[in-house]
Coordinates of C-alpha atoms in Angstrom, one line a residue:
M472 CA 70.3 16.9 -5.8
W473 CA 67.0 17.5 -4.4
S474 CA 67.1 18.1 -0.1
I475 CA 65.0 15.2 0.8
K476 CA 62.5 17.9 2.1
N477 CA 62.0 18.6 -1.4
K478 CA 61.3 14.9 -2.5
L479 CA 58.6 14.1 0.0
S480 CA 55.5 15.3 1.1
T481 CA 52.1 14.5 2.9
R482 CA 51.0 12.8 0.7
L483 CA 53.5 10.4 0.0
M484 CA 53.4 10.3 4.2
N485 CA 49.6 9.6 4.4
I486 CA 50.7 6.5 2.2
C487 CA 52.6 5.1 4.3
I488 CA 50.7 6.0 7.4
A489 CA 48.0 4.0 5.8
S490 CA 50.5 1.2 4.3
L491 CA 51.2 0.6 8.4
C492 CA 48.0 0.9 9.7
K493 CA 46.9 -1.4 8.0
A494 CA 49.9 -3.5 9.0
K495 CA 48.0 -2.5 12.1
Q496 CA 52.1 -0.9 13.0
L497 CA 49.8 1.6 15.0
E498 CA 53.1 3.2 17.5
K499 CA 55.1 3.2 14.2
A500 CA 52.8 5.4 12.1
E501 CA 52.1 7.3 14.9
G502 CA 56.7 8.2 14.8
L503 CA 56.0 8.6 11.2
I504 CA 54.0 11.5 11.9
V505 CA 56.9 12.9 13.9
D506 CA 59.9 12.2 12.1
G507 CA 57.8 13.5 9.1
I508 CA 57.1 17.0 11.4
R509 CA 60.5 17.0 11.9
I510 CA 61.4 17.5 8.5
G511 CA 59.2 19.8 7.9
V512 CA 56.6 17.8 6.1
Q513 CA 53.2 18.4 8.5
P514 CA 50.1 16.2 8.8
D515 CA 46.7 17.3 7.4
V516 CA 43.6 15.9 8.8
V517 CA 44.0 13.2 6.3
T518 CA 47.2 12.0 8.5
Y519 CA 44.9 11.8 11.6
N520 CA 42.0 10.7 10.3
T521 CA 43.8 7.6 9.2
V522 CA 45.4 7.0 12.9
I523 CA 42.3 7.4 14.2
A524 CA 40.4 5.2 12.2
A525 CA 43.4 2.5 13.0
Y526 CA 43.3 2.8 16.5
C527 CA 38.9 2.6 16.4
R528 CA 39.5 -0.5 14.7
V529 CA 42.5 -2.0 16.2
V530 CA 42.9 -1.2 20.1
G531 CA 39.9 0.9 20.5
I532 CA 37.4 4.3 20.5
D533 CA 39.6 6.2 23.8
P534 CA 43.0 5.9 21.8
G535 CA 41.1 7.3 18.9
Y536 CA 39.3 9.5 21.0
S537 CA 42.8 10.6 22.4
I538 CA 44.4 11.2 19.1
L539 CA 41.7 14.0 17.8
H540 CA 42.6 16.3 21.0
R541 CA 46.9 16.0 19.8
M542 CA 45.4 16.8 16.2
K543 CA 44.0 19.9 17.5
E544 CA 46.6 21.4 19.7
A545 CA 48.5 20.6 15.9
G546 CA 45.9 23.3 14.9
I547 CA 44.3 20.9 12.2
N548 CA 40.2 20.7 12.7
P549 CA 38.3 17.0 12.7
D550 CA 36.3 16.8 9.5
V551 CA 33.1 14.5 9.6
I552 CA 34.8 11.3 8.4
T553 CA 36.9 12.0 11.8
Y554 CA 33.9 12.2 13.4
N555 CA 32.4 8.6 11.9
S556 CA 35.3 6.0 12.6
L557 CA 35.6 7.8 16.5
I558 CA 31.5 7.0 16.1
A559 CA 32.2 3.6 14.0
G560 CA 34.4 2.5 17.4
A561 CA 32.3 3.0 19.4
T562 CA 29.7 1.2 17.5
R563 CA 32.0 -1.7 17.6
Y564 CA 31.7 -2.4 20.4
C565 CA 28.1 -1.6 21.3
M566 CA 29.0 1.5 22.9
L567 CA 25.6 3.1 22.4
S568 CA 25.7 6.6 24.9
R569 CA 29.0 7.8 23.3
C570 CA 27.6 7.4 19.3
L571 CA 24.8 10.2 20.5
D572 CA 27.7 12.2 22.0
L573 CA 30.3 12.2 20.0
F574 CA 27.4 12.6 17.6
D575 CA 26.1 16.3 19.0
E576 CA 29.9 17.0 19.9
M577 CA 29.6 17.2 15.9
L578 CA 26.6 19.7 15.7
E579 CA 28.1 21.5 18.3
M580 CA 31.3 22.0 16.0
S581 CA 29.2 22.8 13.6
I582 CA 30.4 19.3 11.1
L583 CA 27.3 18.1 9.4
P584 CA 27.0 14.8 10.2
D585 CA 26.5 12.7 6.8
I586 CA 24.8 9.4 5.6
W587 CA 27.9 7.5 6.7
S588 CA 27.4 9.6 10.2
Y589 CA 23.9 8.7 9.9
N590 CA 24.8 4.6 7.9
T591 CA 26.8 4.2 11.2
L592 CA 24.3 4.8 14.2
M593 CA 21.2 3.3 12.5
H594 CA 23.5 0.2 12.8
C595 CA 24.3 0.4 16.0
F596 CA 20.4 1.3 17.2
F597 CA 19.8 -2.4 15.5
K598 CA 23.4 -4.0 16.8
L599 CA 22.0 -3.3 20.2
R600 CA 18.3 -5.2 19.3
K601 CA 17.1 -1.3 18.9
P602 CA 15.0 -1.7 15.5
D603 CA 13.1 1.4 16.7
E604 CA 15.1 3.7 17.5
A605 CA 17.4 2.1 14.1
Y606 CA 14.3 2.6 11.8
R607 CA 13.1 5.9 13.1
V608 CA 17.4 6.4 11.8
F609 CA 16.5 5.9 9.0
Q610 CA 13.5 8.1 9.1
D611 CA 15.3 11.0 10.0
I612 CA 17.2 10.3 6.2
I613 CA 14.0 10.7 4.5
L614 CA 13.3 13.7 6.5
K615 CA 16.5 15.4 6.3
D616 CA 17.0 14.7 2.8
I617 CA 20.2 13.2 2.8
S618 CA 21.5 11.7 0.0
L619 CA 20.7 7.9 -0.1
H620 CA 23.3 5.2 -0.4
P621 CA 23.0 1.7 -1.9
A622 CA 24.0 0.3 2.2
T623 CA 21.6 2.4 3.5
F624 CA 18.8 -0.4 2.6
N625 CA 21.7 -3.1 2.8
I626 CA 21.9 -2.0 6.8
L627 CA 18.1 -1.5 7.0
M628 CA 17.2 -5.0 5.6
N629 CA 20.0 -7.1 7.6
G630 CA 19.3 -4.6 11.3
L631 CA 15.3 -6.0 10.5
C632 CA 15.9 -9.7 9.3
K633 CA 18.4 -10.3 12.4
N634 CA 16.3 -9.0 14.8
G635 CA 12.9 -11.1 13.7
Y636 CA 11.4 -8.5 11.6
T637 CA 12.1 -10.5 8.0
E638 CA 8.3 -10.3 6.8
N639 CA 8.7 -5.8 7.5
A640 CA 12.0 -6.0 5.6
L641 CA 10.6 -7.7 2.5
M642 CA 7.5 -5.2 2.5
L643 CA 9.9 -2.0 2.2
F644 CA 12.1 -4.2 0.5
R645 CA 9.0 -4.6 -2.3
S646 CA 8.0 -0.5 -1.6
L647 CA 11.6 0.6 -2.4
K648 CA 11.5 -1.3 -5.9
R649 CA 8.2 0.4 -6.6
H650 CA 9.8 3.7 -5.9
G651 CA 12.7 2.9 -8.4
F652 CA 15.4 1.5 -5.8
T653 CA 17.7 -0.7 -7.5
P654 CA 19.3 -3.3 -5.6
Q655 CA 21.8 -5.0 -5.4
L656 CA 23.0 -8.8 -4.9
V657 CA 24.8 -8.4 -1.4
T658 CA 20.7 -6.7 -0.9
Y659 CA 19.6 -10.5 -1.7
N660 CA 21.3 -11.7 -0.8
I661 CA 20.5 -10.7 3.0
L662 CA 17.0 -11.3 2.2
I663 CA 17.7 -14.5 0.9
H664 CA 19.8 -15.1 4.5
G665 CA 16.7 -13.9 6.8
L666 CA 14.3 -16.3 5.0
C667 CA 15.9 -18.8 5.9
K668 CA 17.0 -18.2 9.5
S669 CA 13.3 -17.4 9.4
G670 CA 12.3 -20.6 7.7
R671 CA 11.2 -19.7 4.4
G672 CA 12.7 -21.5 2.2
K673 CA 9.9 -21.3 -0.4
T674 CA 10.5 -17.9 -1.1
A675 CA 14.2 -17.8 -0.2
K676 CA 13.7 -19.4 -3.5
E677 CA 11.9 -17.4 -5.5
F678 CA 14.5 -14.6 -4.3
L679 CA 17.5 -16.5 -6.4
N680 CA 14.8 -16.7 -9.3
E681 CA 14.6 -13.5 -8.9
L682 CA 17.6 -11.9 -9.0
V683 CA 18.5 -13.8 -12.2
E684 CA 15.7 -11.8 -13.6
A685 CA 17.0 -8.3 -12.3
G686 CA 20.2 -9.6 -14.2
H687 CA 22.2 -10.5 -10.8
I688 CA 24.7 -13.5 -11.1
P689 CA 24.4 -14.9 -8.0
N690 CA 26.8 -15.4 -6.0
A691 CA 28.6 -18.0 -3.3
I692 CA 27.2 -16.6 -0.8
T693 CA 23.7 -17.0 -2.3
Y694 CA 24.1 -20.6 -3.0
T695 CA 25.4 -21.8 0.0
T696 CA 23.0 -19.9 2.2
V697 CA 20.6 -21.9 0.2
M698 CA 22.0 -25.1 0.1
K699 CA 22.1 -25.2 4.3
C700 CA 18.6 -24.1 4.1
C701 CA 17.0 -26.9 2.3
F702 CA 19.5 -29.0 4.2
R703 CA 17.8 -27.9 7.3
C704 CA 13.8 -27.8 6.0
R705 CA 15.5 -31.5 4.7
Q706 CA 15.3 -31.7 1.4
F707 CA 17.9 -33.3 0.7
E708 CA 17.5 -34.0 -3.1
E709 CA 16.9 -29.8 -3.6
G710 CA 20.0 -28.6 -1.9
L711 CA 22.0 -30.7 -4.0
K712 CA 20.6 -29.6 -6.7
I713 CA 21.5 -26.1 -5.6
F714 CA 24.5 -26.9 -4.8
A715 CA 25.2 -28.9 -8.5
E716 CA 24.4 -25.6 -9.8
M717 CA 27.0 -23.6 -7.7
R718 CA 29.5 -26.5 -8.9
R719 CA 28.7 -26.2 -12.9
K720 CA 29.4 -21.9 -12.5
G721 CA 32.0 -22.4 -10.6
Y722 CA 31.6 -20.6 -7.2
T723 CA 33.1 -23.8 -5.1
Y724 CA 36.2 -22.4 -4.9
D725 CA 36.9 -22.8 -1.1
A726 CA 35.6 -26.0 1.0
F727 CA 33.5 -24.2 3.0
A728 CA 30.4 -25.8 1.0
Y729 CA 31.7 -29.6 0.0
C730 CA 32.0 -29.5 4.3
T731 CA 28.8 -28.1 3.9
V732 CA 26.8 -31.1 2.5
A733 CA 29.6 -33.9 3.2
S734 CA 28.4 -33.2 7.3
M735 CA 24.3 -33.8 5.2
L736 CA 26.1 -36.3 3.8
L737 CA 27.3 -38.0 6.5
K738 CA 24.1 -37.0 9.1
T739 CA 21.8 -39.1 6.2
G740 CA 24.1 -42.1 7.0
R741 CA 25.7 -41.8 2.8
M742 CA 28.8 -42.8 4.0
N743 CA 29.9 -43.6 0.2
E744 CA 29.3 -40.0 -1.3
A745 CA 29.8 -38.1 2.1
N746 CA 33.9 -39.8 1.4
E747 CA 34.1 -38.7 -1.9
Y748 CA 33.1 -35.4 -1.4
L749 CA 36.1 -35.2 1.6
G750 CA 38.2 -36.6 -0.9
Y751 CA 37.5 -34.3 -3.2
I752 CA 38.6 -31.4 -1.1
I753 CA 42.1 -33.2 0.6
T754 CA 43.1 -33.5 -3.2
N755 CA 42.8 -31.7 -4.8
G756 CA 44.3 -29.2 -1.7
F757 CA 41.2 -26.5 -1.2
D758 CA 42.4 -24.9 2.4
L759 CA 40.4 -26.7 4.7
D760 CA 40.6 -25.3 7.5
T761 CA 41.0 -26.6 11.5
V762 CA 37.1 -26.1 12.8
S763 CA 35.7 -27.6 9.9
F764 CA 37.8 -30.1 9.9
N765 CA 37.4 -30.9 13.6
N766 CA 34.0 -30.8 12.7
I767 CA 33.5 -33.2 9.4
I768 CA 35.8 -35.8 11.8
N769 CA 33.3 -35.4 14.6
L770 CA 30.8 -36.4 12.3
Y771 CA 32.3 -39.4 11.5
C772 CA 33.2 -40.5 15.2
K773 CA 29.7 -40.1 16.0
E774 CA 28.4 -42.5 13.4
G775 CA 30.9 -45.0 14.5
Q776 CA 32.9 -45.0 11.1
L777 CA 36.8 -44.3 13.1
D778 CA 38.8 -46.1 9.7
N779 CA 37.5 -42.9 7.9
A780 CA 38.1 -40.5 10.3
Y781 CA 41.7 -42.0 11.0
K782 CA 42.2 -42.1 7.1
L783 CA 40.6 -38.3 6.5
L784 CA 42.9 -36.9 9.1
Y785 CA 45.8 -39.2 7.6
E786 CA 45.5 -36.8 4.8
A787 CA 44.7 -33.6 5.9
E788 CA 48.6 -34.1 7.7
K789 CA 50.0 -35.3 4.6
K790 CA 48.4 -32.6 2.4
G791 CA 49.7 -29.9 5.7
L792 CA 47.3 -29.4 7.7
E793 CA 47.9 -29.4 11.4
S794 CA 46.1 -30.7 13.8
D795 CA 45.1 -29.5 17.7
K796 CA 44.1 -31.3 21.0
Y797 CA 40.5 -30.8 19.9
T798 CA 40.9 -33.3 16.8
H799 CA 42.8 -35.3 19.1
T800 CA 40.2 -35.3 22.0
I801 CA 37.2 -36.0 19.6
L802 CA 38.6 -39.3 18.7
I803 CA 39.3 -40.2 22.2
D804 CA 35.5 -40.2 22.5
G805 CA 34.9 -41.6 19.4
L806 CA 36.8 -44.7 20.9
C807 CA 35.6 -44.8 24.3
R808 CA 31.9 -44.4 22.2
T809 CA 33.2 -47.5 20.7
G810 CA 35.0 -49.4 23.7
N811 CA 38.4 -49.6 22.3
F812 CA 39.5 -47.8 25.9
K813 CA 42.9 -49.5 25.8
E814 CA 43.1 -47.6 22.4
A815 CA 41.6 -44.5 23.7
Q816 CA 44.7 -45.2 26.5
Q817 CA 47.1 -45.2 23.8
H818 CA 45.9 -41.6 21.8
L819 CA 46.3 -40.2 25.0
D820 CA 49.3 -40.9 25.6
C821 CA 50.7 -39.7 21.9
M822 CA 49.3 -36.8 22.8
S823 CA 51.0 -36.1 25.4
M824 CA 54.3 -37.1 23.2
M825 CA 53.5 -34.8 20.7
G826 CA 53.7 -31.4 23.3
F827 CA 50.4 -30.8 23.7
D828 CA 50.3 -27.7 26.7
S829 CA 47.4 -29.2 27.8
N830 CA 45.2 -32.2 27.5
L831 CA 42.6 -31.4 30.4
V832 CA 39.8 -31.6 27.4
A833 CA 41.1 -34.8 26.0
L834 CA 40.9 -35.8 29.4
N835 CA 38.2 -35.7 30.9
S836 CA 36.3 -37.4 27.8
F837 CA 38.2 -40.3 28.6
I838 CA 36.2 -40.5 31.8
N839 CA 33.4 -39.8 31.1
G840 CA 34.1 -42.2 28.9
L841 CA 34.8 -44.7 31.2
C842 CA 31.8 -44.2 33.6
K843 CA 29.1 -44.6 31.0
A844 CA 30.7 -48.1 30.0
G845 CA 30.8 -48.6 33.7
H846 CA 34.5 -48.4 34.6
L847 CA 34.7 -46.9 38.0
D848 CA 37.0 -47.8 39.2
H849 CA 39.6 -47.3 36.3
A850 CA 37.6 -43.3 35.8
L851 CA 38.4 -42.9 39.6
W852 CA 42.1 -43.8 38.8
M853 CA 42.5 -41.5 35.6
F854 CA 40.7 -38.8 37.9
E855 CA 43.0 -39.2 41.1
S856 CA 45.9 -39.4 38.7
M857 CA 45.0 -36.3 36.8
D858 CA 47.0 -32.0 37.9
A859 CA 44.8 -30.1 36.7
K860 CA 40.6 -30.5 37.0
D861 CA 38.3 -28.5 36.3
S862 CA 34.1 -28.7 37.2
F863 CA 33.3 -31.3 34.2
T864 CA 36.1 -33.7 35.1
Y865 CA 34.4 -33.2 38.4
S866 CA 31.0 -33.5 37.9
T867 CA 31.5 -36.8 35.6
I868 CA 32.8 -38.4 38.1
V869 CA 30.6 -37.4 41.1
H870 CA 28.2 -38.0 38.2
G871 CA 29.7 -42.1 37.7
L872 CA 29.5 -42.7 41.9
C873 CA 26.2 -42.0 42.2
K874 CA 24.8 -44.2 39.2
A875 CA 26.8 -46.5 41.3
G876 CA 25.1 -46.4 43.9
R877 CA 28.1 -44.7 46.1
F878 CA 26.2 -41.6 47.0
R879 CA 29.5 -40.9 50.2
A880 CA 32.3 -40.9 48.3
A881 CA 29.9 -38.7 45.6
S882 CA 29.8 -36.7 48.5
K883 CA 32.7 -36.2 50.1
L884 CA 33.3 -35.4 46.0
L885 CA 31.5 -32.5 45.6
L886 CA 31.7 -31.2 48.3
S887 CA 36.1 -30.8 47.7
C888 CA 35.1 -29.6 43.9
V889 CA 32.1 -26.7 46.0
R890 CA 34.9 -25.8 49.0
G891 CA 37.4 -25.3 45.8
G892 CA 35.5 -23.0 44.4
M893 CA 34.2 -24.4 41.4
R894 CA 30.9 -25.1 39.5
I895 CA 28.8 -28.5 39.7
L896 CA 26.1 -28.7 37.5
K897 CA 22.9 -28.7 39.9
S898 CA 20.9 -31.5 38.7
N899 CA 24.3 -33.6 40.0
K900 CA 23.8 -31.8 43.8
C901 CA 20.5 -33.3 43.7
V902 CA 20.7 -36.1 43.0
V903 CA 24.2 -36.6 45.3
I904 CA 21.9 -35.0 48.1
S905 CA 18.4 -37.8 47.1
G906 CA 20.6 -41.0 46.9
L907 CA 21.4 -40.3 50.7
R908 CA 18.2 -39.6 52.5
S909 CA 17.2 -42.5 50.4
S910 CA 20.0 -44.9 51.3
G911 CA 19.2 -43.7 54.9
F912 CA 21.5 -41.0 55.4
S913 CA 19.2 -37.7 55.9
H914 CA 21.9 -36.7 58.6
E915 CA 24.3 -36.6 56.3
A916 CA 22.3 -35.4 53.6
R917 CA 21.4 -32.3 56.0
K918 CA 25.3 -31.9 56.1
V919 CA 26.1 -32.1 52.7
Q920 CA 23.4 -29.1 52.1
S921 CA 24.4 -26.8 54.5
K922 CA 27.8 -27.2 54.0
I923 CA 26.4 -25.8 49.7
R924 CA 24.9 -23.5 51.2
L925 CA 28.3 -22.8 53.2
A926 CA 30.9 -22.9 50.9
K927 CA 28.6 -20.7 48.9
I928 CA 28.6 -17.5 50.9
L929 CA 32.6 -17.7 51.4
H930 CA 32.3 -17.9 47.6
Y931 CA 30.2 -15.3 46.3

């Protein structure tokens, strides 16, 4: 029988550590290194690089950097991959000075940066909205004659587009193509997205045709980007044609594209078509996330289609999608919009029975609806019965009191809010003070103004 030591190896230990890191079990990964050393399996540079990358990705740059010291104490020298992980960690948190320090540290240790070192630094500059400095990094890559990677061009194009230099990205793309650069599908997607964001839908559609001619097959990202652009530009039928092509080619495998189309149809009053698409999502068992679901419910409520909203809620919950407190807040707001306050109150009571930890947002929505409909006394009763209030609660009631001409009551509530350290809309403060003056309470208006100033000094 072989001993345990013979059965194990550094490579096997590294595979186990990588699995633990992927599962974010970093303490266990470090414990495995200790156990390995104890039984004679020595870690190598790959072992430590894996742990450093995980710490930088999951926890932060400092814990990652602390592993570097232990690595050196174990007699293992860091390599370019070690520093690339640390630079990536610093970039994730937009720590430019830390990135530059790590670059200097690499050079001091005679570790030459590779294309990924430069790519990450370029990405950091773009993230911090420093496109000129990012482009200089690209020029450095060219001058140092480092072998370029397709990702380099993608980072460059994406950074230029996101910083508002879509035209420059387009010119660079054309120039690179003339010099033999073969763009990937992701490169086309980046440019199409940039063109759509800058309102150049026509050029984006031309690019969609160009990428097909170049031998690429558009994916869900390509189609969805162009489709959304068409909808934003009110080219609804053109957008629906893109969606039809997307379906024909089998790219509508999730609910996102369907939700995008349904939203457009709801906004343009095409209720029956919207219901068909939403029904398709539910009956075909697509994974519909809560955010998308809430957006659709909200659109139904805004259009006064409460029956459809409740029907969608019922169908979705039957399929296992759990509604959250925002779902119910949207429905309460929808009921208030239609003047159905009795049912809105019942829905609030149901929320309490369902065990939601907080229904402050829903209560605020209900009070806002009551104030807008002129049911101020009911709103004040609800306000007094609330256990917790925030600045929105106070702002809503103050605004409602002012609208009803009850400026003295509004001023008392305003001061109570300000003394409690809560922020209230500046417009509400101005309405209270000007309302007191116009009602003949100039002295009180001055007192309220001075008390607001005093509260600001005490709290700030």
